Structure formats: C-alpha cells, structure tokens
C-alpha cells in the first residue's frame, strides 16, 4: 500500500428529533470518496418510546440518500407517495434527481436506533433524472477471514449488489463476531474510506477508533484489516468523482445558481418537490443561501 492516508475525525451534529450523529463527510479534510459525499452515523442509541428520530418534510436534489439500518425501525415517506419501513439489514435508496421531498421517523413504540446515512452525488449526465425510491430488503452476504460481510453497493471480490448507482463505487459492511483478520482485494482505480462504527479496527497497521474515518487514496490493490471481536466497520470507495459539485443544506448540484434555484423552489412550495402526506408536523424551511445574503 502506497500513498498518504488521511484521518478524518467525526464532528458531532444533530438531526431531526434531537438525535446526535457523528458526521464524517463532507469534512474540511475530504469532501468526497468516489461519489460518496455525506456520511452520518447515528447510534447505537436507546430512547424512550415516542422519542427517537423525527425528520419532517425536506427536499433533496442531485443525490441519492442511502440508508443502511443496523438496529431499530424507521418509516420513510416521500412526495412520490412511497411509504416504507426500513429494518435492520436493509437499505433504502432515494434518488432525488431533479427534486423530491421526504420524511423519516422512528416507528411507533421503537426505542432503538443505529443507522448510517450516506449521500451519493449524481454525475451531471443523470443529475436531472426523475426522482425514484428503491427498497432493498436483501443484500449479498458472505464470510471472509472470520468476519461477516454485507455488500451494500457496487461490486466487491466477485459479488454484485443490486443497489442502483450511477458511478463506479462500492460499500461493504463488516461485522466481526470474533477476532477477524482479512486481506481485501481493492480496485487500484478507487479511493476508499474505512470507519469503525462500533469497536475499533487496524488498517494497514494503523489503529482506528469508532467514528474515525481513514481515507485511502487510489493505487492500492490490497488492504490488510484487523477487526477485534464485536467490531462493525464500513468500507466505502469509488472512482474519484471528478466533477465539481456544490453541497449545501440538503441539496447537491453542479454550481451555486442551481442550488440557489432549488432553495427558492422549496421555499415557494414548487411542484418540483411535491408534498409528503401523512407526517404529523411542519415542513423544514430552507435557510437563505449564504452567498446571496
Ligand atoms: Mn433527507
């Protein structure tokens, strides 16, 4: 393995319902890993019934929201009329394209939450596509070096995830029920990020704590990974995105004028985003775009 690793510390943020998250992307150290442009880790948390996640109607553009559920159940609703509960071991993929709105809330009576939510930037050639929502209840699973792997997105070591993406990328969840040591075959054209979600990991001899993301530049063909018993870690990667995108609030887009228009359209209740029905609470208003204040 050559090249320089970058350690990306998480910063603490809060999402709907006062749920604390460890946010690792975007970061001043790193904006994207492949097309992965946002990484939040929530939990593992316990809360009283009636508390938990509660994110009111809000819009997205130019991205896919990718939700990987580890514990608890969350209800997704969107302006296309989809209503989908996501459970442990499942992925929800919402492709915003030119625009969509959605809500997310812990289901009634739920007291647990452990999830990773990532965004995948859409390249210009499909960024204006019609919005869609896909639920993936079953993903490829296998064992490797004593660890259990779930292929969340892309292709990895001869397997293929069904999750619909638009650029070359990969996501793999690793869980070590006992001490595990693995040598992974990497795509030298990809850059990668590895983060322990619970426990800790050693990557090419470097120790990583929970919520500490290690960036690995392109060029490596293998990766040595040690996962102590109980560790869960996330590997993401992809071909360097190579397009200049702006990420602001819940919008991703090519250029600030695009983002400013999306902000105006949401504030004007434009049909571009539609309405989410069934959520008991107000929509989330967009702040003013900072470069037009
Ligand atoms: Mn959202």
PDB file of C-alpha atoms and ligand atoms in Angstrom:
ATOM      1  CA  UNK A   1       0.000   0.000   0.000  1.00  0.00           C
ATOM      2  CA  UNK A   2       1.426   3.349  -1.011  1.00  0.00           C
ATOM      3  CA  UNK A   3       0.181   6.906  -0.852  1.00  0.00           C
ATOM      4  CA  UNK A   4      -0.868   9.010   2.092  1.00  0.00           C
ATOM      5  CA  UNK A   5      -3.659   8.068   4.440  1.00  0.00           C
ATOM      6  CA  UNK A   6      -5.783  10.859   5.881  1.00  0.00           C
ATOM      7  CA  UNK A   7      -7.524  10.526   9.235  1.00  0.00           C
ATOM      8  CA  UNK A   8     -10.903  12.245   9.184  1.00  0.00           C
ATOM      9  CA  UNK A   9     -12.315  12.867  12.672  1.00  0.00           C
ATOM     10  CA  UNK A  10     -16.099  12.958  13.043  1.00  0.00           C
ATOM     11  CA  UNK A  11     -17.829  16.146  14.104  1.00  0.00           C
ATOM     12  CA  UNK A  12     -20.986  15.998  16.179  1.00  0.00           C
ATOM     13  CA  UNK A  13     -24.211  17.183  14.568  1.00  0.00           C
ATOM     14  CA  UNK A  14     -27.886  16.822  15.405  1.00  0.00           C
ATOM     15  CA  UNK A  15     -30.684  15.592  13.153  1.00  0.00           C
ATOM     16  CA  UNK A  16     -34.473  15.646  13.499  1.00  0.00           C
ATOM     17  CA  UNK A  17     -35.788  14.824  16.969  1.00  0.00           C
ATOM     18  CA  UNK A  18     -32.508  15.868  18.590  1.00  0.00           C
ATOM     19  CA  UNK A  19     -30.704  12.686  17.571  1.00  0.00           C
ATOM     20  CA  UNK A  20     -26.910  13.151  17.785  1.00  0.00           C
ATOM     21  CA  UNK A  21     -24.863  11.929  14.842  1.00  0.00           C
ATOM     22  CA  UNK A  22     -21.174  11.563  14.059  1.00  0.00           C
ATOM     23  CA  UNK A  23     -20.681  13.335  10.717  1.00  0.00           C
ATOM     24  CA  UNK A  24     -17.573  12.298   8.793  1.00  0.00           C
ATOM     25  CA  UNK A  25     -18.349  13.620   5.292  1.00  0.00           C
ATOM     26  CA  UNK A  26     -18.182  16.230   3.998  1.00  0.00           C
ATOM     27  CA  UNK A  27     -15.153  17.320   6.006  1.00  0.00           C
ATOM     28  CA  UNK A  28     -12.525  20.011   5.609  1.00  0.00           C
ATOM     29  CA  UNK A  29     -10.137  17.089   5.192  1.00  0.00           C
ATOM     30  CA  UNK A  30     -12.141  15.399   2.455  1.00  0.00           C
ATOM     31  CA  UNK A  31     -15.309  16.275   0.502  1.00  0.00           C
ATOM     32  CA  UNK A  32     -15.931  13.061  -1.417  1.00  0.00           C
ATOM     33  CA  UNK A  33     -14.802   9.426  -1.554  1.00  0.00           C
ATOM     34  CA  UNK A  34     -15.817   8.289  -5.008  1.00  0.00           C
ATOM     35  CA  UNK A  35     -19.339   9.713  -5.348  1.00  0.00           C
ATOM     36  CA  UNK A  36     -19.986   9.261  -1.594  1.00  0.00           C
ATOM     37  CA  UNK A  37     -20.360  12.866  -0.417  1.00  0.00           C
ATOM     38  CA  UNK A  38     -22.025  12.647   3.011  1.00  0.00           C
ATOM     39  CA  UNK A  39     -21.673  10.197   5.903  1.00  0.00           C
ATOM     40  CA  UNK A  40     -23.651  10.357   9.142  1.00  0.00           C
ATOM     41  CA  UNK A  41     -23.544   7.645  11.810  1.00  0.00           C
ATOM     42  CA  UNK A  42     -26.383   7.645  14.372  1.00  0.00           C
ATOM     43  CA  UNK A  43     -26.333   5.450  17.479  1.00  0.00           C
ATOM     44  CA  UNK A  44     -26.328   2.769  18.674  1.00  0.00           C
ATOM     45  CA  UNK A  45     -28.848   4.603  20.887  1.00  0.00           C
ATOM     46  CA  UNK A  46     -31.718   3.779  23.200  1.00  0.00           C
ATOM     47  CA  UNK A  47     -34.545   6.234  23.830  1.00  0.00           C
ATOM     48  CA  UNK A  48     -37.994   6.341  25.377  1.00  0.00           C
ATOM     49  CA  UNK A  49     -40.904   5.296  23.159  1.00  0.00           C
ATOM     50  CA  UNK A  50     -42.234   8.427  21.444  1.00  0.00           C
ATOM     51  CA  UNK A  51     -38.748   9.930  21.258  1.00  0.00           C
ATOM     52  CA  UNK A  52     -36.252   8.948  18.584  1.00  0.00           C
ATOM     53  CA  UNK A  53     -35.794  10.050  15.002  1.00  0.00           C
ATOM     54  CA  UNK A  54     -38.246  12.576  13.629  1.00  0.00           C
ATOM     55  CA  UNK A  55     -37.233  14.417  10.465  1.00  0.00           C
ATOM     56  CA  UNK A  56     -40.032  16.498   8.919  1.00  0.00           C
ATOM     57  CA  UNK A  57     -40.630  17.143   5.201  1.00  0.00           C
ATOM     58  CA  UNK A  58     -37.468  18.383   3.495  1.00  0.00           C
ATOM     59  CA  UNK A  59     -36.174  18.356  -0.087  1.00  0.00           C
ATOM     60  CA  UNK A  60     -33.170  16.895  -1.880  1.00  0.00           C
ATOM     61  CA  UNK A  61     -31.632  17.356  -5.342  1.00  0.00           C
ATOM     62  CA  UNK A  62     -28.733  15.884  -7.283  1.00  0.00           C
ATOM     63  CA  UNK A  63     -28.028  12.976  -4.930  1.00  0.00           C
ATOM     64  CA  UNK A  64     -29.122   9.580  -3.709  1.00  0.00           C
ATOM     65  CA  UNK A  65     -29.798   9.175   0.016  1.00  0.00           C
ATOM     66  CA  UNK A  66     -28.506   5.774   1.062  1.00  0.00           C
ATOM     67  CA  UNK A  67     -29.751   4.474   4.409  1.00  0.00           C
ATOM     68  CA  UNK A  68     -28.175   1.368   5.980  1.00  0.00           C
ATOM     69  CA  UNK A  69     -30.129   0.215   9.016  1.00  0.00           C
ATOM     70  CA  UNK A  70     -28.406  -1.688  11.825  1.00  0.00           C
ATOM     71  CA  UNK A  71     -30.933  -1.500  14.697  1.00  0.00           C
ATOM     72  CA  UNK A  72     -34.455  -0.144  15.054  1.00  0.00           C
ATOM     73  CA  UNK A  73     -37.144   0.589  12.503  1.00  0.00           C
ATOM     74  CA  UNK A  74     -37.634   3.848  10.619  1.00  0.00           C
ATOM     75  CA  UNK A  75     -40.569   4.853   8.395  1.00  0.00           C
ATOM     76  CA  UNK A  76     -39.767   6.682   5.156  1.00  0.00           C
ATOM     77  CA  UNK A  77     -42.427   8.698   3.323  1.00  0.00           C
ATOM     78  CA  UNK A  78     -41.837  10.714   0.162  1.00  0.00           C
ATOM     79  CA  UNK A  79     -43.558  13.037  -2.284  1.00  0.00           C
ATOM     80  CA  UNK A  80     -43.874  10.207  -4.827  1.00  0.00           C
ATOM     81  CA  UNK A  81     -46.275   8.537  -2.375  1.00  0.00           C
ATOM     82  CA  UNK A  82     -43.902   5.847  -1.114  1.00  0.00           C
ATOM     83  CA  UNK A  83     -44.230   4.640   2.476  1.00  0.00           C
ATOM     84  CA  UNK A  84     -41.575   2.137   3.514  1.00  0.00           C
ATOM     85  CA  UNK A  85     -40.394   0.841   6.877  1.00  0.00           C
ATOM     86  CA  UNK A  86     -36.696   0.002   6.874  1.00  0.00           C
ATOM     87  CA  UNK A  87     -35.430  -2.671   9.268  1.00  0.00           C
ATOM     88  CA  UNK A  88     -32.031  -3.986  10.334  1.00  0.00           C
ATOM     89  CA  UNK A  89     -30.019  -5.381   7.434  1.00  0.00           C
ATOM     90  CA  UNK A  90     -31.884  -3.381   4.781  1.00  0.00           C
ATOM     91  CA  UNK A  91     -31.067  -0.437   2.527  1.00  0.00           C
ATOM     92  CA  UNK A  92     -33.326   2.416   1.430  1.00  0.00           C
ATOM     93  CA  UNK A  93     -32.140   4.299  -1.637  1.00  0.00           C
ATOM     94  CA  UNK A  94     -33.885   7.524  -2.582  1.00  0.00           C
ATOM     95  CA  UNK A  95     -32.733   9.024  -5.853  1.00  0.00           C
ATOM     96  CA  UNK A  96     -33.558  12.724  -5.727  1.00  0.00           C
ATOM     97  CA  UNK A  97     -32.623  13.574  -9.307  1.00  0.00           C
ATOM     98  CA  UNK A  98     -34.196  16.955 -10.118  1.00  0.00           C
ATOM     99  CA  UNK A  99     -36.107  17.009  -6.820  1.00  0.00           C
ATOM    100  CA  UNK A 100     -38.006  15.063  -4.158  1.00  0.00           C
ATOM    101  CA  UNK A 101     -39.158  15.609  -0.572  1.00  0.00           C
ATOM    102  CA  UNK A 102     -39.298  13.053   2.234  1.00  0.00           C
ATOM    103  CA  UNK A 103     -39.712  12.397   5.960  1.00  0.00           C
ATOM    104  CA  UNK A 104     -38.045   9.877   8.256  1.00  0.00           C
ATOM    105  CA  UNK A 105     -39.274   8.855  11.706  1.00  0.00           C
ATOM    106  CA  UNK A 106     -38.772   6.039  14.189  1.00  0.00           C
ATOM    107  CA  UNK A 107     -41.865   3.790  14.020  1.00  0.00           C
ATOM    108  CA  UNK A 108     -44.376   3.924  16.900  1.00  0.00           C
ATOM    109  CA  UNK A 109     -43.067   2.192  20.016  1.00  0.00           C
ATOM    110  CA  UNK A 110     -39.497   1.908  18.704  1.00  0.00           C
ATOM    111  CA  UNK A 111     -36.759   2.535  21.288  1.00  0.00           C
ATOM    112  CA  UNK A 112     -33.590   1.748  19.316  1.00  0.00           C
ATOM    113  CA  UNK A 113     -31.672   3.440  16.551  1.00  0.00           C
ATOM    114  CA  UNK A 114     -28.441   2.500  14.862  1.00  0.00           C
ATOM    115  CA  UNK A 115     -28.008   3.586  11.268  1.00  0.00           C
ATOM    116  CA  UNK A 116     -25.634   5.082   8.761  1.00  0.00           C
ATOM    117  CA  UNK A 117     -26.987   7.559   6.249  1.00  0.00           C
ATOM    118  CA  UNK A 118     -24.844   8.410   3.264  1.00  0.00           C
ATOM    119  CA  UNK A 119     -25.380  10.531   0.193  1.00  0.00           C
ATOM    120  CA  UNK A 120     -24.160   9.602  -3.257  1.00  0.00           C
ATOM    121  CA  UNK A 121     -23.614  12.532  -5.644  1.00  0.00           C
ATOM    122  CA  UNK A 122     -25.218  12.119  -9.065  1.00  0.00           C
ATOM    123  CA  UNK A 123     -22.996  12.918 -12.057  1.00  0.00           C
ATOM    124  CA  UNK A 124     -24.175  15.685 -14.397  1.00  0.00           C
ATOM    125  CA  UNK A 125     -25.410  13.246 -17.054  1.00  0.00           C
ATOM    126  CA  UNK A 126     -28.138  11.913 -14.691  1.00  0.00           C
ATOM    127  CA  UNK A 127     -28.441  14.682 -12.062  1.00  0.00           C
ATOM    128  CA  UNK A 128     -31.686  15.930 -13.649  1.00  0.00           C
ATOM    129  CA  UNK A 129     -33.334  12.495 -13.786  1.00  0.00           C
ATOM    130  CA  UNK A 130     -36.820  11.825 -12.442  1.00  0.00           C
ATOM    131  CA  UNK A 131     -36.853  11.024  -8.729  1.00  0.00           C
ATOM    132  CA  UNK A 132     -37.352   7.419  -7.590  1.00  0.00           C
ATOM    133  CA  UNK A 133     -37.269   5.333  -4.428  1.00  0.00           C
ATOM    134  CA  UNK A 134     -35.963   1.783  -4.030  1.00  0.00           C
ATOM    135  CA  UNK A 135     -36.018  -0.528  -1.006  1.00  0.00           C
ATOM    136  CA  UNK A 136     -33.548  -3.417  -0.777  1.00  0.00           C
ATOM    137  CA  UNK A 137     -34.572  -5.950   1.894  1.00  0.00           C
ATOM    138  CA  UNK A 138     -31.880  -8.497   0.961  1.00  0.00           C
ATOM    139  CA  UNK A 139     -28.247  -7.892   0.072  1.00  0.00           C
ATOM    140  CA  UNK A 140     -25.376 -10.269  -0.753  1.00  0.00           C
ATOM    141  CA  UNK A 141     -23.802 -11.681   2.431  1.00  0.00           C
ATOM    142  CA  UNK A 142     -20.692 -13.806   2.874  1.00  0.00           C
ATOM    143  CA  UNK A 143     -17.872 -14.609   5.307  1.00  0.00           C
ATOM    144  CA  UNK A 144     -14.280 -13.513   4.875  1.00  0.00           C
ATOM    145  CA  UNK A 145     -11.392 -14.139   7.280  1.00  0.00           C
ATOM    146  CA  UNK A 146     -13.724 -14.634  10.250  1.00  0.00           C
ATOM    147  CA  UNK A 147     -15.834 -11.549   9.521  1.00  0.00           C
ATOM    148  CA  UNK A 148     -19.360 -11.300   8.115  1.00  0.00           C
ATOM    149  CA  UNK A 149     -19.699  -9.061   5.072  1.00  0.00           C
ATOM    150  CA  UNK A 150     -22.757  -7.397   3.532  1.00  0.00           C
ATOM    151  CA  UNK A 151     -22.337  -5.909   0.073  1.00  0.00           C
ATOM    152  CA  UNK A 152     -24.230  -2.621   0.285  1.00  0.00           C
ATOM    153  CA  UNK A 153     -23.432  -1.180  -3.127  1.00  0.00           C
ATOM    154  CA  UNK A 154     -21.327  -1.920  -6.187  1.00  0.00           C
ATOM    155  CA  UNK A 155     -19.134  -4.937  -6.867  1.00  0.00           C
ATOM    156  CA  UNK A 156     -16.611  -6.430  -4.470  1.00  0.00           C
ATOM    157  CA  UNK A 157     -14.460  -9.569  -4.597  1.00  0.00           C
ATOM    158  CA  UNK A 158     -16.634 -11.223  -7.261  1.00  0.00           C
ATOM    159  CA  UNK A 159     -20.030 -10.212  -5.898  1.00  0.00           C
ATOM    160  CA  UNK A 160     -22.540  -7.608  -7.099  1.00  0.00           C
ATOM    161  CA  UNK A 161     -25.037  -5.559  -5.084  1.00  0.00           C
ATOM    162  CA  UNK A 162     -28.476  -4.896  -6.629  1.00  0.00           C
ATOM    163  CA  UNK A 163     -28.449  -1.281  -5.395  1.00  0.00           C
ATOM    164  CA  UNK A 164     -28.892   1.074  -8.360  1.00  0.00           C
ATOM    165  CA  UNK A 165     -25.969   3.509  -8.593  1.00  0.00           C
ATOM    166  CA  UNK A 166     -24.687   5.704 -11.430  1.00  0.00           C
ATOM    167  CA  UNK A 167     -20.918   5.829 -10.932  1.00  0.00           C
ATOM    168  CA  UNK A 168     -18.307   3.141 -10.107  1.00  0.00           C
ATOM    169  CA  UNK A 169     -18.456   2.811  -6.314  1.00  0.00           C
ATOM    170  CA  UNK A 170     -18.621   0.245  -3.529  1.00  0.00           C
ATOM    171  CA  UNK A 171     -19.918  -0.068   0.026  1.00  0.00           C
ATOM    172  CA  UNK A 172     -19.351  -3.049   2.346  1.00  0.00           C
ATOM    173  CA  UNK A 173     -20.447  -3.583   5.958  1.00  0.00           C
ATOM    174  CA  UNK A 174     -18.074  -5.723   8.048  1.00  0.00           C
ATOM    175  CA  UNK A 175     -19.014  -7.336  11.348  1.00  0.00           C
ATOM    176  CA  UNK A 176     -16.605  -9.401  13.428  1.00  0.00           C
ATOM    177  CA  UNK A 177     -18.403 -11.815  15.787  1.00  0.00           C
ATOM    178  CA  UNK A 178     -14.893 -12.901  16.855  1.00  0.00           C
ATOM    179  CA  UNK A 179     -11.426 -11.504  16.188  1.00  0.00           C
ATOM    180  CA  UNK A 180     -11.004 -11.313  12.413  1.00  0.00           C
ATOM    181  CA  UNK A 181      -8.060 -10.579  10.136  1.00  0.00           C
ATOM    182  CA  UNK A 182      -8.649 -10.070   6.430  1.00  0.00           C
ATOM    183  CA  UNK A 183      -6.801  -9.145   3.295  1.00  0.00           C
ATOM    184  CA  UNK A 184      -9.185  -7.403   0.918  1.00  0.00           C
ATOM    185  CA  UNK A 185      -8.700  -7.138  -2.832  1.00  0.00           C
ATOM    186  CA  UNK A 186      -9.117  -3.496  -3.818  1.00  0.00           C
ATOM    187  CA  UNK A 187      -9.612  -1.779  -7.176  1.00  0.00           C
ATOM    188  CA  UNK A 188      -6.467   0.334  -7.671  1.00  0.00           C
ATOM    189  CA  UNK A 189      -8.550   2.896  -9.595  1.00  0.00           C
ATOM    190  CA  UNK A 190     -10.709   3.518  -6.499  1.00  0.00           C
ATOM    191  CA  UNK A 191     -10.131   5.660  -3.442  1.00  0.00           C
ATOM    192  CA  UNK A 192     -11.519   4.202  -0.199  1.00  0.00           C
ATOM    193  CA  UNK A 193     -12.662   5.114   3.291  1.00  0.00           C
ATOM    194  CA  UNK A 194     -12.812   2.767   6.264  1.00  0.00           C
ATOM    195  CA  UNK A 195     -14.560   3.635   9.528  1.00  0.00           C
ATOM    196  CA  UNK A 196     -15.345   1.503  12.591  1.00  0.00           C
ATOM    197  CA  UNK A 197     -18.974   2.193  13.551  1.00  0.00           C
ATOM    198  CA  UNK A 198     -18.625   0.217  16.804  1.00  0.00           C
ATOM    199  CA  UNK A 199     -15.408  -1.146  18.297  1.00  0.00           C
ATOM    200  CA  UNK A 200     -12.101  -0.389  16.611  1.00  0.00           C
ATOM    201  CA  UNK A 201     -10.032  -1.546  13.667  1.00  0.00           C
ATOM    202  CA  UNK A 202      -6.453  -1.746  12.482  1.00  0.00           C
ATOM    203  CA  UNK A 203      -5.944  -0.817   8.828  1.00  0.00           C
ATOM    204  CA  UNK A 204      -2.504  -1.498   7.331  1.00  0.00           C
ATOM    205  CA  UNK A 205      -1.162  -1.368  10.889  1.00  0.00           C
ATOM    206  CA  UNK A 206      -2.899   1.918  11.774  1.00  0.00           C
ATOM    207  CA  UNK A 207      -5.309   1.810  14.729  1.00  0.00           C
ATOM    208  CA  UNK A 208      -8.689   3.464  14.218  1.00  0.00           C
ATOM    209  CA  UNK A 209     -11.269   4.307  16.891  1.00  0.00           C
ATOM    210  CA  UNK A 210     -15.039   4.282  16.370  1.00  0.00           C
ATOM    211  CA  UNK A 211     -16.238   7.114  14.099  1.00  0.00           C
ATOM    212  CA  UNK A 212     -12.709   7.789  12.872  1.00  0.00           C
ATOM    213  CA  UNK A 213     -12.668   7.614   9.061  1.00  0.00           C
ATOM    214  CA  UNK A 214      -9.447   6.695   7.303  1.00  0.00           C
ATOM    215  CA  UNK A 215      -9.089   7.894   3.696  1.00  0.00           C
ATOM    216  CA  UNK A 216      -7.016   5.729   1.365  1.00  0.00           C
ATOM    217  CA  UNK A 217      -6.016   7.263  -1.983  1.00  0.00           C
ATOM    218  CA  UNK A 218      -6.168   5.312  -5.259  1.00  0.00           C
ATOM    219  CA  UNK A 219      -3.359   2.929  -6.124  1.00  0.00           C
ATOM    220  CA  UNK A 220      -3.655   0.060  -3.650  1.00  0.00           C
ATOM    221  CA  UNK A 221      -4.501  -3.483  -4.756  1.00  0.00           C
ATOM    222  CA  UNK A 222      -4.920  -4.975  -1.291  1.00  0.00           C
ATOM    223  CA  UNK A 223      -5.863  -3.850   2.200  1.00  0.00           C
ATOM    224  CA  UNK A 224      -4.969  -5.557   5.466  1.00  0.00           C
ATOM    225  CA  UNK A 225      -7.756  -5.219   8.026  1.00  0.00           C
ATOM    226  CA  UNK A 226      -7.917  -6.451  11.625  1.00  0.00           C
ATOM    227  CA  UNK A 227     -11.268  -6.312  13.406  1.00  0.00           C
ATOM    228  CA  UNK A 228     -11.437  -7.232  17.117  1.00  0.00           C
ATOM    229  CA  UNK A 229     -14.483  -9.222  18.256  1.00  0.00           C
ATOM    230  CA  UNK A 230     -17.610  -7.056  18.332  1.00  0.00           C
ATOM    231  CA  UNK A 231     -16.392  -4.528  15.777  1.00  0.00           C
ATOM    232  CA  UNK A 232     -18.582  -3.296  12.963  1.00  0.00           C
ATOM    233  CA  UNK A 233     -16.894  -1.286  10.238  1.00  0.00           C
ATOM    234  CA  UNK A 234     -17.961   0.357   6.997  1.00  0.00           C
ATOM    235  CA  UNK A 235     -15.848   0.360   3.841  1.00  0.00           C
ATOM    236  CA  UNK A 236     -16.788   2.831   1.115  1.00  0.00           C
ATOM    237  CA  UNK A 237     -14.965   3.571  -2.103  1.00  0.00           C
ATOM    238  CA  UNK A 238     -15.213   4.606  -5.691  1.00  0.00           C
ATOM    239  CA  UNK A 239     -13.552   6.155  -8.692  1.00  0.00           C
ATOM    240  CA  UNK A 240     -12.637   9.766  -7.804  1.00  0.00           C
ATOM    241  CA  UNK A 241     -15.798  11.732  -8.639  1.00  0.00           C
ATOM    242  CA  UNK A 242     -14.053  14.229 -10.905  1.00  0.00           C
ATOM    243  CA  UNK A 243     -16.927  16.711 -11.194  1.00  0.00           C
ATOM    244  CA  UNK A 244     -17.143  19.984  -9.325  1.00  0.00           C
ATOM    245  CA  UNK A 245     -20.240  19.856  -7.128  1.00  0.00           C
ATOM    246  CA  UNK A 246     -21.715  22.165  -4.523  1.00  0.00           C
ATOM    247  CA  UNK A 247     -23.177  20.636  -1.366  1.00  0.00           C
ATOM    248  CA  UNK A 248     -25.341  22.999   0.645  1.00  0.00           C
ATOM    249  CA  UNK A 249     -28.101  22.145   3.160  1.00  0.00           C
ATOM    250  CA  UNK A 250     -29.976  19.187   1.622  1.00  0.00           C
ATOM    251  CA  UNK A 251     -29.011  19.987  -1.941  1.00  0.00           C
ATOM    252  CA  UNK A 252     -26.241  18.709  -4.173  1.00  0.00           C
ATOM    253  CA  UNK A 253     -25.790  20.336  -7.559  1.00  0.00           C
ATOM    254  CA  UNK A 254     -23.437  21.478 -10.233  1.00  0.00           C
ATOM    255  CA  UNK A 255     -22.943  25.160  -9.410  1.00  0.00           C
ATOM    256  CA  UNK A 256     -24.253  27.706  -6.941  1.00  0.00           C
ATOM    257  CA  UNK A 257     -27.024  29.058  -9.240  1.00  0.00           C
ATOM    258  CA  UNK A 258     -28.544  25.552  -9.334  1.00  0.00           C
ATOM    259  CA  UNK A 259     -28.502  25.352  -5.526  1.00  0.00           C
ATOM    260  CA  UNK A 260     -29.955  28.853  -5.153  1.00  0.00           C
ATOM    261  CA  UNK A 261     -32.817  27.933  -7.522  1.00  0.00           C
ATOM    262  CA  UNK A 262     -33.520  24.747  -5.565  1.00  0.00           C
ATOM    263  CA  UNK A 263     -33.669  26.807  -2.351  1.00  0.00           C
ATOM    264  CA  UNK A 264     -36.150  29.247  -3.940  1.00  0.00           C
ATOM    265  CA  UNK A 265     -38.271  26.411  -5.344  1.00  0.00           C
ATOM    266  CA  UNK A 266     -38.549  24.698  -1.950  1.00  0.00           C
ATOM    267  CA  UNK A 267     -39.423  27.964  -0.193  1.00  0.00           C
ATOM    268  CA  UNK A 268     -42.057  28.642  -2.904  1.00  0.00           C
ATOM    269  CA  UNK A 269     -43.678  25.186  -2.374  1.00  0.00           C
ATOM    270  CA  UNK A 270     -42.911  24.381  -6.008  1.00  0.00           C
ATOM    271  CA  UNK A 271     -44.306  21.258  -7.647  1.00  0.00           C
ATOM    272  CA  UNK A 272     -40.677  20.405  -8.341  1.00  0.00           C
ATOM    273  CA  UNK A 273     -40.517  18.767  -4.891  1.00  0.00           C
ATOM    274  CA  UNK A 274     -44.152  17.813  -4.351  1.00  0.00           C
ATOM    275  CA  UNK A 275     -45.798  17.163  -0.988  1.00  0.00           C
ATOM    276  CA  UNK A 276     -45.221  14.471   1.607  1.00  0.00           C
ATOM    277  CA  UNK A 277     -48.514  13.271   3.054  1.00  0.00           C
ATOM    278  CA  UNK A 278     -49.083  11.624   6.422  1.00  0.00           C
ATOM    279  CA  UNK A 279     -46.357  13.218   8.525  1.00  0.00           C
ATOM    280  CA  UNK A 280     -47.686  14.901  11.654  1.00  0.00           C
ATOM    281  CA  UNK A 281     -45.588  18.043  11.786  1.00  0.00           C
ATOM    282  CA  UNK A 282     -44.333  21.068   9.889  1.00  0.00           C
ATOM    283  CA  UNK A 283     -42.027  21.030   6.899  1.00  0.00           C
ATOM    284  CA  UNK A 284     -38.433  22.136   7.357  1.00  0.00           C
ATOM    285  CA  UNK A 285     -37.751  25.541   5.848  1.00  0.00           C
ATOM    286  CA  UNK A 286     -34.519  26.167   3.968  1.00  0.00           C
ATOM    287  CA  UNK A 287     -32.145  28.796   5.339  1.00  0.00           C
ATOM    288  CA  UNK A 288     -31.084  31.597   2.971  1.00  0.00           C
ATOM    289  CA  UNK A 289     -28.171  30.621   0.733  1.00  0.00           C
ATOM    290  CA  UNK A 290     -25.094  32.200   2.347  1.00  0.00           C
ATOM    291  CA  UNK A 291     -23.637  33.608  -0.880  1.00  0.00           C
ATOM    292  CA  UNK A 292     -26.811  35.606  -1.647  1.00  0.00           C
ATOM    293  CA  UNK A 293     -27.417  37.070   1.810  1.00  0.00           C
TER     294      UNK A 293
HETATM  295 MN1  LIG B   1     -33.253  13.552   3.851  1.00  0.00          MN
END
